Structure formats: C-alpha cells, structure tokens
CSV table of C-alpha atoms in Angstrom, one decimal:
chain,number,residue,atom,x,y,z
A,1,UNK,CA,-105.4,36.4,-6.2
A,2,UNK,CA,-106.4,32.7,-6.9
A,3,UNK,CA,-108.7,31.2,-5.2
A,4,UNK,CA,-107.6,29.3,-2.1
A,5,UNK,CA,-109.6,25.9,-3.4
A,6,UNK,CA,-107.6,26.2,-6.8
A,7,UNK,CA,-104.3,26.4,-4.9
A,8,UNK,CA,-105.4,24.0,-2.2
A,9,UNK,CA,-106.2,21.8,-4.9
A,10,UNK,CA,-102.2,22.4,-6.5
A,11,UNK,CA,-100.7,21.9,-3.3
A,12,UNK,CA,-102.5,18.3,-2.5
A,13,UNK,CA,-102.0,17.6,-6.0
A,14,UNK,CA,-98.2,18.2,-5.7
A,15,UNK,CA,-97.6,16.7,-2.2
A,16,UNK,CA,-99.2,13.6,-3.3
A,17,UNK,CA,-96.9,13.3,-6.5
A,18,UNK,CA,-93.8,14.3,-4.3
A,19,UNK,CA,-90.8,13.2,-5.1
A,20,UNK,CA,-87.3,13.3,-3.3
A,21,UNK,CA,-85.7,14.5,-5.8
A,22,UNK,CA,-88.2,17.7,-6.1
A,23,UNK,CA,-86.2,18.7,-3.0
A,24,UNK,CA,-82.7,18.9,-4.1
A,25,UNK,CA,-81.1,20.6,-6.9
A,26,UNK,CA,-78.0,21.1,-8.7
A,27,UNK,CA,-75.5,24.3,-7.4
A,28,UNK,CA,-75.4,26.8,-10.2
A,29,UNK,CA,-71.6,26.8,-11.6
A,30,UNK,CA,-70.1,30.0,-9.4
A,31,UNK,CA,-69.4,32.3,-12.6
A,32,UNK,CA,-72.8,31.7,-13.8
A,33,UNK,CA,-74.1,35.4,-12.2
A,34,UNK,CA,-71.7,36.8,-14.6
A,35,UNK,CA,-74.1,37.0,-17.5
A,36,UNK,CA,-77.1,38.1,-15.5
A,37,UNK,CA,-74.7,40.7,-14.2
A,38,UNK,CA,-73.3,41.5,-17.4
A,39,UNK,CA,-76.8,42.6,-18.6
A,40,UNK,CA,-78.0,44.0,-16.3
A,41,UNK,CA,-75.5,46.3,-15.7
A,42,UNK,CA,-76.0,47.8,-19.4
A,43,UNK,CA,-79.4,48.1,-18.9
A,44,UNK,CA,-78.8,50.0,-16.0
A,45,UNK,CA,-77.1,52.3,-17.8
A,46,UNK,CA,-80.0,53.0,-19.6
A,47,UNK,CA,-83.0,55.7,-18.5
A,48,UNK,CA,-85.5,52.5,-17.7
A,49,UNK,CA,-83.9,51.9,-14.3
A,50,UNK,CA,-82.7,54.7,-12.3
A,51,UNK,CA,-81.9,53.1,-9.4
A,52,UNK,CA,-79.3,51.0,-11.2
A,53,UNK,CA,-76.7,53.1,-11.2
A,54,UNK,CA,-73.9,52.5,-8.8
A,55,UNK,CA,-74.9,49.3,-7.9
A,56,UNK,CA,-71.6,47.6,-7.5
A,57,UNK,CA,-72.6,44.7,-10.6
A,58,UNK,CA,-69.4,43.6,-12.0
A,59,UNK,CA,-67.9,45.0,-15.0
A,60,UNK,CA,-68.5,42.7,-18.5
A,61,UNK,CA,-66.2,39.7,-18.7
A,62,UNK,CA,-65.5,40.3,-14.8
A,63,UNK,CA,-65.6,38.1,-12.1
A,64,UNK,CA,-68.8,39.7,-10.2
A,65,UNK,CA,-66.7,39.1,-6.6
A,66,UNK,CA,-68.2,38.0,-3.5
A,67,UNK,CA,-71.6,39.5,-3.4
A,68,UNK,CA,-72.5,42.2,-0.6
A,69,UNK,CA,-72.7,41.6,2.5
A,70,UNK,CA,-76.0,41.5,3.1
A,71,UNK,CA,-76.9,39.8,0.2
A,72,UNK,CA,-74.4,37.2,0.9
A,73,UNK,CA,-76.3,37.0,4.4
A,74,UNK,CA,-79.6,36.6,2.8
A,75,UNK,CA,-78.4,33.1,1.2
A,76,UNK,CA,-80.4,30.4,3.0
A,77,UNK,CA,-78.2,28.4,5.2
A,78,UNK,CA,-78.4,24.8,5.3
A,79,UNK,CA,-79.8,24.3,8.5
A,80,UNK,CA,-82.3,26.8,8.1
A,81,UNK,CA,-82.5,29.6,10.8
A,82,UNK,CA,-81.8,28.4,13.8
A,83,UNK,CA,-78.1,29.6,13.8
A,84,UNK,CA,-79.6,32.7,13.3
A,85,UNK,CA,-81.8,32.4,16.0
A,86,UNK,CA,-78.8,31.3,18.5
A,87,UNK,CA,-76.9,34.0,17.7
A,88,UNK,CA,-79.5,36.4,17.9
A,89,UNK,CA,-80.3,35.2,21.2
A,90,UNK,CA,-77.2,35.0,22.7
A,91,UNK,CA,-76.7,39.0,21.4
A,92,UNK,CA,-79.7,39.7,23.4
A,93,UNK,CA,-78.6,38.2,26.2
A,94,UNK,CA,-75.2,39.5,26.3
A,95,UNK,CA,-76.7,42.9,25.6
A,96,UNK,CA,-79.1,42.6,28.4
A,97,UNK,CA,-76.4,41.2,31.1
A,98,UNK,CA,-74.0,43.8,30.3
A,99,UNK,CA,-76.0,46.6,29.9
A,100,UNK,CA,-79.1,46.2,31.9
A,101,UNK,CA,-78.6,43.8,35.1
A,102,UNK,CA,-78.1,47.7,37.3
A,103,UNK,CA,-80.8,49.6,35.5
A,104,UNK,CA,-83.2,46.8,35.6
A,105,UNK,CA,-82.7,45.9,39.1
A,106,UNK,CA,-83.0,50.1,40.7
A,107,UNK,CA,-85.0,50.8,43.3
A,108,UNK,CA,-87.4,53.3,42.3
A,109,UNK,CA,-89.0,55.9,44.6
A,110,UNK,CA,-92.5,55.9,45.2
A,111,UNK,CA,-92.6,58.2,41.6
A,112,UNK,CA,-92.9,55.9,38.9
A,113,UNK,CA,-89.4,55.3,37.6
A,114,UNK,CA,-88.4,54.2,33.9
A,115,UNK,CA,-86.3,51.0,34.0
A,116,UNK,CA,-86.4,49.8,30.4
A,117,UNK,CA,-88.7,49.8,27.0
A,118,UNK,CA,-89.6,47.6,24.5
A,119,UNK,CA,-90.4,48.9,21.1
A,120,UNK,CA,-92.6,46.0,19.6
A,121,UNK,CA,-93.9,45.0,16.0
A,122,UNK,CA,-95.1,42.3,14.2
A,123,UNK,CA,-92.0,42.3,12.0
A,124,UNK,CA,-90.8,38.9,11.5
A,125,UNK,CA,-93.5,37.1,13.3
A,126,UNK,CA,-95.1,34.5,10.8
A,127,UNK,CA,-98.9,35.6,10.2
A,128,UNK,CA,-99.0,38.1,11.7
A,129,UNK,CA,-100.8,41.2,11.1
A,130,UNK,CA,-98.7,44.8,10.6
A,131,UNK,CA,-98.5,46.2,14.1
A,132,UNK,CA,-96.7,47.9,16.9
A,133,UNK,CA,-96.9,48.7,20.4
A,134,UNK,CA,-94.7,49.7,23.1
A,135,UNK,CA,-93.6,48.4,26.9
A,136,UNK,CA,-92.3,50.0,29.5
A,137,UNK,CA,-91.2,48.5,32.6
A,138,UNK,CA,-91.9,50.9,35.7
A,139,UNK,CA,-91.1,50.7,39.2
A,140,UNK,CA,-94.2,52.1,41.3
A,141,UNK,CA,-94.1,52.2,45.0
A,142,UNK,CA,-91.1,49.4,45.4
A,143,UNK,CA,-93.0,47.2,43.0
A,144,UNK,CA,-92.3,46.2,39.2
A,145,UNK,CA,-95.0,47.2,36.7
A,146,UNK,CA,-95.1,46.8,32.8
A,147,UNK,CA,-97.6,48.9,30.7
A,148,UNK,CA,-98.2,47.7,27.8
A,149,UNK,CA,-100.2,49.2,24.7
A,150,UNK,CA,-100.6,47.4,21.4
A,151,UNK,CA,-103.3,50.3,19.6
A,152,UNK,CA,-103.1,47.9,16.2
A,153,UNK,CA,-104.7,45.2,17.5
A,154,UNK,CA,-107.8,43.9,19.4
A,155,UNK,CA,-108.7,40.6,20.4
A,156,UNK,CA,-111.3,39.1,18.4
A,157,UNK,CA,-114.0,37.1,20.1
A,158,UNK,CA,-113.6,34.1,21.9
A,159,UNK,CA,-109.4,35.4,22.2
A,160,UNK,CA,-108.2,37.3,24.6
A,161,UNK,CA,-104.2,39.0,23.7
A,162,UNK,CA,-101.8,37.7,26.5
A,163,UNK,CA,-98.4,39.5,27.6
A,164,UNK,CA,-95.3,37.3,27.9
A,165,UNK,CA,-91.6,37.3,28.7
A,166,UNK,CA,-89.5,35.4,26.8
A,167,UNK,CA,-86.2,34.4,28.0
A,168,UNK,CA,-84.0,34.4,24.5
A,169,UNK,CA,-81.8,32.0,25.8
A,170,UNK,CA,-83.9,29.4,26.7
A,171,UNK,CA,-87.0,30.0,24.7
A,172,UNK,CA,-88.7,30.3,28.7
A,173,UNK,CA,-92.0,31.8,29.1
A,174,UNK,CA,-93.6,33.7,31.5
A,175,UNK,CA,-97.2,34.7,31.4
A,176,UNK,CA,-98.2,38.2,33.0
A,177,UNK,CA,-101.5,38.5,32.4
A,178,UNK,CA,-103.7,39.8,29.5
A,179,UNK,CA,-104.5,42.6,27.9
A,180,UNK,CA,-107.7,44.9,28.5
A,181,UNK,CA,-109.0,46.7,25.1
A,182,UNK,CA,-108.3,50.4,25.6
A,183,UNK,CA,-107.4,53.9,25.1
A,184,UNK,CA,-104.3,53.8,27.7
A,185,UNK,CA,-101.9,50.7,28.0
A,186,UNK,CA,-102.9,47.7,30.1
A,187,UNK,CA,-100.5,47.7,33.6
A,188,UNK,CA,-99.4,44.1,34.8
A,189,UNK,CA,-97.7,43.6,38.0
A,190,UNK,CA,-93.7,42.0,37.5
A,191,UNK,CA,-93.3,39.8,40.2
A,192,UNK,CA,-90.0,40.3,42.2
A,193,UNK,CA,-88.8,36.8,41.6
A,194,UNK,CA,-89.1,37.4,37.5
A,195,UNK,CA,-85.6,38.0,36.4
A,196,UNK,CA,-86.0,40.8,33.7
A,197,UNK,CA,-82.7,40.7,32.9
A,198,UNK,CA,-83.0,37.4,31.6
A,199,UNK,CA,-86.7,37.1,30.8
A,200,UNK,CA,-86.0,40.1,28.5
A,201,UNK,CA,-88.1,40.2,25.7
A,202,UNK,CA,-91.9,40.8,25.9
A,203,UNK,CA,-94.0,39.2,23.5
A,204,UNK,CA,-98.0,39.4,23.2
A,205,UNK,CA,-100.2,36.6,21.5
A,206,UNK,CA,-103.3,35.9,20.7
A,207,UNK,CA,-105.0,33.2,23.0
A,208,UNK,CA,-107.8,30.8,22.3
A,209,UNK,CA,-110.3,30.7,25.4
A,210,UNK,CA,-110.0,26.8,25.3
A,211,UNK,CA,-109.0,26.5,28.8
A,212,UNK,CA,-104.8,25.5,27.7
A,213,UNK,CA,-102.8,28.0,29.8
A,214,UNK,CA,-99.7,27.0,27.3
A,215,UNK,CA,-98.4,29.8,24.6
A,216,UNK,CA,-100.5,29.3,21.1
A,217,UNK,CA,-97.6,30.3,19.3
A,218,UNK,CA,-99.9,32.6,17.2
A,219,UNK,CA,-98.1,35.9,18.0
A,220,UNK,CA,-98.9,39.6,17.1
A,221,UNK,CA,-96.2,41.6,18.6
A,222,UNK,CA,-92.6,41.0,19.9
A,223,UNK,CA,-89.9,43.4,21.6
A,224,UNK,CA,-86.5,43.3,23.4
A,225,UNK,CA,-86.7,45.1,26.5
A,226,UNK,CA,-83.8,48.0,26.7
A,227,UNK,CA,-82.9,49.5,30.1
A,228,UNK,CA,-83.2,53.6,30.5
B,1,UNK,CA,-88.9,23.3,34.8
B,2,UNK,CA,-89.5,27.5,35.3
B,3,UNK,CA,-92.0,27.9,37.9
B,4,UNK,CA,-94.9,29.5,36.1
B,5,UNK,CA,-94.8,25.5,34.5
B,6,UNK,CA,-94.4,23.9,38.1
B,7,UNK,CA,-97.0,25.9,39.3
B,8,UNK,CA,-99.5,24.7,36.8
B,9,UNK,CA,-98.5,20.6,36.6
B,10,UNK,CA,-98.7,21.4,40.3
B,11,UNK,CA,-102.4,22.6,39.8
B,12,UNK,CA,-102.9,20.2,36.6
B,13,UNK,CA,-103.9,22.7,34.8
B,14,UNK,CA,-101.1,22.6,32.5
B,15,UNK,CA,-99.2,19.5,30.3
B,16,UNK,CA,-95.6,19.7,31.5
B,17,UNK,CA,-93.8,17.4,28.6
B,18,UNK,CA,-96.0,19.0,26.1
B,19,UNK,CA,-95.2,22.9,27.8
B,20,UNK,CA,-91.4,21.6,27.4
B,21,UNK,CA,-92.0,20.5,24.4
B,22,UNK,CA,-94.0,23.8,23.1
B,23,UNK,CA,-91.4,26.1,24.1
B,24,UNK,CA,-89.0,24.4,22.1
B,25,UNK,CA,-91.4,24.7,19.4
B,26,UNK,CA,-91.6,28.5,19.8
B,27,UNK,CA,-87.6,28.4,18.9
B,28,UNK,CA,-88.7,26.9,15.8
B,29,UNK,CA,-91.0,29.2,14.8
B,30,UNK,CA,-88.6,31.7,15.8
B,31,UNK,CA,-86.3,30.2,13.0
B,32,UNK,CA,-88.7,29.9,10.8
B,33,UNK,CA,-90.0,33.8,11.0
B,34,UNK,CA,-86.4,34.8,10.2
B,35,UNK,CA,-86.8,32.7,7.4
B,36,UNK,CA,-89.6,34.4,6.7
B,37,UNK,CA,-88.5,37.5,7.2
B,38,UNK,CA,-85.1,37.0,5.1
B,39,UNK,CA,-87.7,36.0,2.1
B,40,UNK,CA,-89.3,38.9,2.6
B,41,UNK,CA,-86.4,41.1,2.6
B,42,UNK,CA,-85.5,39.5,-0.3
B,43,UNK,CA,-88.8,40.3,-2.1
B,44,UNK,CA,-88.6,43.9,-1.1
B,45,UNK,CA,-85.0,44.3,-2.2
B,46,UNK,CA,-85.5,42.5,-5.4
B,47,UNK,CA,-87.1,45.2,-7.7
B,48,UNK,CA,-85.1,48.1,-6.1
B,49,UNK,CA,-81.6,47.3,-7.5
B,50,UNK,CA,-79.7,44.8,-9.2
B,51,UNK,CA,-78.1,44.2,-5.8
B,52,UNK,CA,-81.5,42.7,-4.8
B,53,UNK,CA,-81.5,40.7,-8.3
B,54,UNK,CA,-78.1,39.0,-7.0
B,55,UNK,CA,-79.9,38.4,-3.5
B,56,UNK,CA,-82.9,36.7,-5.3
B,57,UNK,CA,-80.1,34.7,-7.0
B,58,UNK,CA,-78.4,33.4,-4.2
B,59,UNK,CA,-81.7,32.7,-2.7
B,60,UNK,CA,-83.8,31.2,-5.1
B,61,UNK,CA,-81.3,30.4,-7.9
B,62,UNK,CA,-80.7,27.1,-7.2
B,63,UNK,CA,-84.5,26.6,-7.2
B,64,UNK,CA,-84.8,27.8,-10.4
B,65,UNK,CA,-81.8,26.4,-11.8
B,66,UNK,CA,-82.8,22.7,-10.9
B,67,UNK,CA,-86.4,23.0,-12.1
B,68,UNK,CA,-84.6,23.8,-15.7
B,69,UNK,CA,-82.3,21.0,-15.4
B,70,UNK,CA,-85.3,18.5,-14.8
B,71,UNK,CA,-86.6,19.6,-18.0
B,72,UNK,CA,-84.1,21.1,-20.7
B,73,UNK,CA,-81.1,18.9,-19.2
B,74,UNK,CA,-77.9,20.4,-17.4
B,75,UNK,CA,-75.9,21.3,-20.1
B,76,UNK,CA,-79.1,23.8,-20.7
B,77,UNK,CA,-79.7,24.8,-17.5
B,78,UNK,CA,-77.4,27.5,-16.7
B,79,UNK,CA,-78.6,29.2,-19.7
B,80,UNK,CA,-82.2,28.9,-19.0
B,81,UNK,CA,-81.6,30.2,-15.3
B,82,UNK,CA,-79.7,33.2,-16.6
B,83,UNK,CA,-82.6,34.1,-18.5
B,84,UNK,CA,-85.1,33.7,-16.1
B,85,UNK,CA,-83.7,36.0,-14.0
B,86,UNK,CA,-82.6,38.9,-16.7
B,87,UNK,CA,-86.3,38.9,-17.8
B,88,UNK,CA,-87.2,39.0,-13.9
B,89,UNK,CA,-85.3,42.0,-13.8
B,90,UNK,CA,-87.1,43.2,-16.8
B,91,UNK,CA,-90.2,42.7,-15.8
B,92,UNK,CA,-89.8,43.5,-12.2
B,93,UNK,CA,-92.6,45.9,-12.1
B,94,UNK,CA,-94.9,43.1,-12.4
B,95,UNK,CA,-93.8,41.2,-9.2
B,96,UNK,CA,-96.6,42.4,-6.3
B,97,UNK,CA,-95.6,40.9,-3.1
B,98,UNK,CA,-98.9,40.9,-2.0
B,99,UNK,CA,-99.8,38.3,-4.8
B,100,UNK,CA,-97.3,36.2,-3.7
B,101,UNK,CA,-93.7,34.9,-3.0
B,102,UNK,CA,-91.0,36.0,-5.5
B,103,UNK,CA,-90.1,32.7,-5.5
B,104,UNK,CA,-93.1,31.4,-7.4
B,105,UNK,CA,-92.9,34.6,-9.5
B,106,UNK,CA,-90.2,33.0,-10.6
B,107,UNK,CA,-91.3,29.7,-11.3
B,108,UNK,CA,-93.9,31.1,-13.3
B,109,UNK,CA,-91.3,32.9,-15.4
B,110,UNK,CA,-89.0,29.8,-15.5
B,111,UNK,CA,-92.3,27.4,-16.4
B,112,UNK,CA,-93.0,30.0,-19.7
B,113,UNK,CA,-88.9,29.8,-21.0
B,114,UNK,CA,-88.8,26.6,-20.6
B,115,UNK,CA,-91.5,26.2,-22.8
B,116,UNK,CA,-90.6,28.4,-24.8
B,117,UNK,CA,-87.2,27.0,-25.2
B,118,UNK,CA,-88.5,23.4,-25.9
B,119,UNK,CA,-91.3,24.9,-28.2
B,120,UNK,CA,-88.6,26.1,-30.2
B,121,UNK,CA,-86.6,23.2,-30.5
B,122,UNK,CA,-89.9,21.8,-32.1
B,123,UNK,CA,-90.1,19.5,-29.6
B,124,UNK,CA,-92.2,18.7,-26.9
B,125,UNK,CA,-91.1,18.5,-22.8
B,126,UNK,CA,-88.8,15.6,-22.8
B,127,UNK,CA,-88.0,15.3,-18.8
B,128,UNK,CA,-84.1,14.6,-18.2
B,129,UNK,CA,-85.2,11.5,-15.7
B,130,UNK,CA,-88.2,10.2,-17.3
B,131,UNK,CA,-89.0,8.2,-13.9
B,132,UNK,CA,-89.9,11.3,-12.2
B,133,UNK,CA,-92.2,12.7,-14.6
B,134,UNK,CA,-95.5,10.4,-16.3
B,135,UNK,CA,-94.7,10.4,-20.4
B,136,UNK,CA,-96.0,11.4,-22.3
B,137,UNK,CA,-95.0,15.0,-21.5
B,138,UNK,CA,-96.9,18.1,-21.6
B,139,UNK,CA,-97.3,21.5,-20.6
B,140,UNK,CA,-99.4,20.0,-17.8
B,141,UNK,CA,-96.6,18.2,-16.9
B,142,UNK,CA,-94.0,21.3,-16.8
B,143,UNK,CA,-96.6,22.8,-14.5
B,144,UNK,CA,-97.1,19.8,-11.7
B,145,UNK,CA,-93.4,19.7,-12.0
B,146,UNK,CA,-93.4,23.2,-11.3
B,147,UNK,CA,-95.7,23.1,-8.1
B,148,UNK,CA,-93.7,20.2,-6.7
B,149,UNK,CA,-90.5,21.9,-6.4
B,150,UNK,CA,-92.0,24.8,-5.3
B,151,UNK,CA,-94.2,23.1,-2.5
B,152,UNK,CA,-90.7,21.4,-1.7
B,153,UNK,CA,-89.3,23.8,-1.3
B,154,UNK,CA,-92.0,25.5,1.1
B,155,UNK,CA,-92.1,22.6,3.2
B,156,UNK,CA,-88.5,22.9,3.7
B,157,UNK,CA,-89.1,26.1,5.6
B,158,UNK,CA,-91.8,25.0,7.6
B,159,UNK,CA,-91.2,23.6,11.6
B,160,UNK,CA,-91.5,20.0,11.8
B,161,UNK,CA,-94.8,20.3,13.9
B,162,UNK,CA,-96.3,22.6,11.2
B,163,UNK,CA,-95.5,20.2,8.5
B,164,UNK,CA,-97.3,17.3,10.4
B,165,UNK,CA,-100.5,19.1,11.5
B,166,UNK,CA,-100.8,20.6,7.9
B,167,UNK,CA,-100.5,17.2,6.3
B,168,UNK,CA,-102.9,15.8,8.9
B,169,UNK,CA,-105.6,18.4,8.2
B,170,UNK,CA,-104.7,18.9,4.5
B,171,UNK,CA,-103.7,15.2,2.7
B,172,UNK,CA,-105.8,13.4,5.3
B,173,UNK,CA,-108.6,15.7,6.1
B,174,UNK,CA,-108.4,15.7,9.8
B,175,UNK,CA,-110.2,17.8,11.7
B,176,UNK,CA,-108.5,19.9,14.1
B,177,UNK,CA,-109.3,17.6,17.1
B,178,UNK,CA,-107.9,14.9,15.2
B,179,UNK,CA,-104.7,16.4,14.6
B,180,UNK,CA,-104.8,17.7,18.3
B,181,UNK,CA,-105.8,14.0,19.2
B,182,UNK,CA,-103.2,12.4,17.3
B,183,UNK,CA,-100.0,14.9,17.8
B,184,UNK,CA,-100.6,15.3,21.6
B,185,UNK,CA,-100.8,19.0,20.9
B,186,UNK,CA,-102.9,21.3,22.1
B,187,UNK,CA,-105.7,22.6,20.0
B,188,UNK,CA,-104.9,26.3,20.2
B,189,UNK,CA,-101.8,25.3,18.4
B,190,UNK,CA,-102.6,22.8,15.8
B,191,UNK,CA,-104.8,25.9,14.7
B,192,UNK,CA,-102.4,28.2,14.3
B,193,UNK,CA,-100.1,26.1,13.2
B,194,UNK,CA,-102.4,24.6,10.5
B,195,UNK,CA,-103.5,28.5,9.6
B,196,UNK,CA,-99.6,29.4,9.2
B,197,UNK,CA,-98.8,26.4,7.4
B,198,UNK,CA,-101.4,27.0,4.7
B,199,UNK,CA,-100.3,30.6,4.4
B,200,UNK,CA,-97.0,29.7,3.7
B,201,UNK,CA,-98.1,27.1,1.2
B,202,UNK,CA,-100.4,28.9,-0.4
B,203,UNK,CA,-98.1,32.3,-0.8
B,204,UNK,CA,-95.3,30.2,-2.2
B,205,UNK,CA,-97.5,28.5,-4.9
B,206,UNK,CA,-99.7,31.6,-6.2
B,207,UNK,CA,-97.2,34.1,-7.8
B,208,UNK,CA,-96.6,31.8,-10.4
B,209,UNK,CA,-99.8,32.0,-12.2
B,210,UNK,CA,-99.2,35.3,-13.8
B,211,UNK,CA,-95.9,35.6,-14.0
C-alpha cells in the first residue's frame, strides 16, 4: 500500500487544483452496457470464469433490460443516502411500534426475563474495525437491565466504550453508561422513563476522556433491538 | 430537547445547540456509512459475477466515462469506458479491496487506456477543454486529472462537517484545536471526523496506482 505522505501529498495536490467541473460528468448513453455485456457474456462462456454462467447478461445485439434489482439499488442516488437512511428508519420504527411496544413493556417476575436482543456489528459503520457483540434487554426484579458484551473490542487508553440508544427516528441519544473490559457482558440499568420502543437501537462508541459528555460519532458496534 | 440533553445544559456540563446540532450530524454519518457500505458491496460483488460488473457500472461508470471525455473527447468516450470496464473484468483478480476502493482501480485502468489510446493516435494528451488542464499536456497531466475526479468524487460522499474539519487540518494545517476552535465542535469529534475523512480520501485515491 502507498505510503500515506505520497497520497496525502496527491490529495492536497488535487484539492488545490480542483475544479468544478472535476465534479460533474456526462451520463453514459443507456445502450452503452450493451457491448460490455456483449463480451462478457462470451467470455463467460469460456472455462476462465465459472461463476459467469447464468448470470442474466443480455444476449448479443440485445437490449441488456433494466438491471437487477439490487444492482439497480446500488446506483448512487442524487442526494446521497439520506433517503436511505429515512426509510430505514422509519422501517425500524414501524417494526418496533407494531411488533414490540407489548413485549418491551412486560412486567417480568423477579427471574430475569428476556424482552428483546440486539445482534450488533460494525457493518456499515465508517472506520470502524470488524466486530460484533450482542444486547439483551432484561427485566430483573421490576427493573430494566441491558447486558451488553462487545468480545472484539477494548478500549484503548485514554477511551473508555460508551452504550447508547438511538432513537431511529429522530437520531436521539441516550447514554447508559460504559462499558467494563471483561469476560461476561457489562449490565446497565434502563431507566423506566426510557422508551425502548422508541429509543430502539443500541449503539456503542468509543469515547475520548476529554470531559465532552456528547456522542464522538466514532462508533464500533450498532444493533436494532428485537423484542422476544 | 430529550432529557438526558436538559439534564446536562442544566448542569453545564453539556453544549445544547452544538448536542442538537451533533445528533443531526450522527444522521449524516449514518448516510454516509450506507454509502459506504453500498461501495463496499459493490467492491465485493464486482469480481464474483458479471452482475457485479453492471453494479460497478452503474456506480462508477459515469466516473469513468467523464474522466475519458475530458481527455479523448465525447464522441470517444463511450468507447474508452467500455473498455475500461471489459479489461476490469478481465483482470478482476487483481482488484484487492484491501488496497483500495474499486473506484480508483478503475481510474488507474482508465488513466493506462487513455494513454494508450492517445499514444496510439501518435499524439500526445490533448484535453477536450484546454482551460481545465495546464498545456502543454502530459502523462503528468492525465494523472492530476485523474486524482481530481477521483478526490471529487470522494468528497462528494463525505458529511459536510467532515469535509470542513479535513480541509481545515489537511489544506490549512490546523491543528485539531484549531479546527475544534474554529467549527464550534467538540474535539472528540473533529478527531474522528478528521481520521474518517482521511480514510476515505486516502482509500479512494490508492487503488489506482497499480491498476
């Protein structure tokens, strides 16, 4: 890999020279994947790429068609994300309302009792690290616990890893506490007057110990919370 | 205002326009990790099938296709794009994700046709709007043409906060404090910001070199 001065260097270089026109670009003419498709289809026919075949590539001299589905849904929108995002957040939501407003809210008995789990993972998360870790969301003697594990990662020093829940809706935060390095999972008290059902997915980030209580934005894991 | 935030500006302990502010800022990092994520899908569906050829296409080929126009002229371009991305596909086993994004893979494919195209015209570079690129051209010239549309086009993707603190740091040399100083945001963030910014700079600018 290149060293980071040689591409530091490039990228000063290139934002200093940039242009507005570097930013915008002609549409390709819409029959233009034919030819690509064309060939590449007959080289998949060949022994070089076994996991051509069946591939759906349109025929030579064929319109290719829309693409698939989730290729189509790979093309970046215009506005970015964020539509994604909204959508994804009102799913969650929905999903959480509708599904998990009775489970969430159940009275336990004094037996620990399973009212949802989050599977989380770095997946997604920009910087971040691979990991995973789990949540789970216990009621214990009329009180609201979540345990929380994250075995990838450890805090490195002068950070401490923080447990949030994220209201998807809103992009709200609420802080529970941090984690403590450990074989077993780290237990944080869920205050009564947290919604769950809305403050539904928990999210764990590494924290700076420069005295600003706010989110660093720097996070490791991330899960929705799914009732039992 | 929830009341985990009320609490703290009661305690002033916290910075309730800027904690507004951040957790608006978490939604755009949010967008921008699923535009991460959908480049990343991309890259891992790109050497599997032609299926993920057609989804680097209708992700990056417009990239591509106007970084050829620049410098062989529209009525070339097409053709240029076309064969940047069969001789992607044929060299696919090349393209290591962990060297970088597919995007600049492909730049650095695109940069060697191009020159290959104008090399055999026995002519040199000849940019299609002479304003944007210094005469007289070069090789050099294909390649800082190059990194500008691909650092365009990494900017795009970053959050608006992200671009500012990297510029700060980066094209002014701030230091972190500065940029904290300066933004009004805290230096936790500016941190990680600045770190994420660089790594997605960085990733989108280093495949190209061995393409």
């Amino acid at each position: 890999m290149p060293d980071h001065d040689h591409v530091d260097d490039r990228i000063r270089r290139a934002w200093a020279d940039l242009a507005p026109e570097d930013g915008t670009h002609p549409p390709l003419p819409a029959t233009a994947w034919d030819r690509v498709a064309r060939e590449v289809a007959d080289e998949a026919a060949g022994p070089a790429d076994p996991a051509a075949s069946g591939t759906g590539l349109s025929a030579p001299g064929t319109d290719p068609g829309p693409p698939a589905a989730d290729t189509t849904s790979l093309r970046r929108p215009p506005s970015g994300g964020r539509s994604v995002l909204l959508v994804a957040a009102v799913l969650l939501l929905v999903l959480a309302v509708t599904g998990g407003v009775a489970a969430l809210g159940a009275i336990g008995s004094d037996d620990p009792t399973l009212a949802a789990e989050a599977a989380l993972s770095s997946e997604g998360l920009t910087g971040a690290e691979p990991a995973t870790g789990r949540a789970e969301l216990l009621r214990v003697d009329e009180r609201r616990v979540l345990d929380v594990s994250v075995p990838d990662v450890r805090a490195a020093d002068g950070t401490v890893l923080e447990v949030w829940l994220i209201d998807p809706a809103s992009d709200g935060l609420q802080s529970l506490g941090t984690i403590v390095d450990g074989d077993g999972p780290t237990r944080l008290p869920v205050p009564d007057a947290i919604d769950v059902a809305r403050f539904s997915v928990v999210d764990v980030s590494v924290e700076p110990l420069d005295g600003d209580p706010s989110h660093s934005a720097d996070s490791v894991v991330r899960g929705p919370l799914a009732p039992t | 205002m929830p009341a985990l935030a009320h609490a703290r500006a009661a305690r002033g302990y916290g910075r309730p326009v800027l904690e507004g502010a951040h957790r608006r800022d978490v939604s755009r990092e949010d967008a921008t990790s699923l535009s991460d994520e959908r480049d990343r899908r991309v890259e891992q569906l790109f050497a599997s099938s032609p299926d993920g050829l057609h989804a680097a296409w209708s992700t990056y080929g417009d990239v591509i296709h106007g970084f050829c126009a620049r410098l062989v002229g529209p009525d070339r371009a097409v053709d240029a794009t076309q064969e940047v991305f069969i001789a992607a596909w044929r060299s696919r086993d090349r393209y290591d994700p962990q060297r970088g994004a597919l995007v600049g893979w492909l730049m650095g494919i695109a940069r060697n046709k191009v020159l290959g195209v104008l090399r055999s015209d026995g002519r040199r570079p000849t940019p299609a709007d002479p304003a944007t690129l210094t005469l007289p051209p070069s090789p050099d010239d294909v390649e800082r043409l190059a990194d500008r549309i691909l650092l365009a086009h990494a900017l795009d993707a970053l959050p608006p906060r992200t671009r500012t603190a990297v510029q700060l740091s980066v094209m002014e040399g701030r230091t972190h404090q500065e940029v904290a100083d300066v933004t009004g945001v805290p230096l936790g963030t500016v941190k990680s910001d600045i770190r994420r910014g660089l790594l997605r700079l960085r990733r989108a600018m280093e495949a190209g070199t061995d393409a």
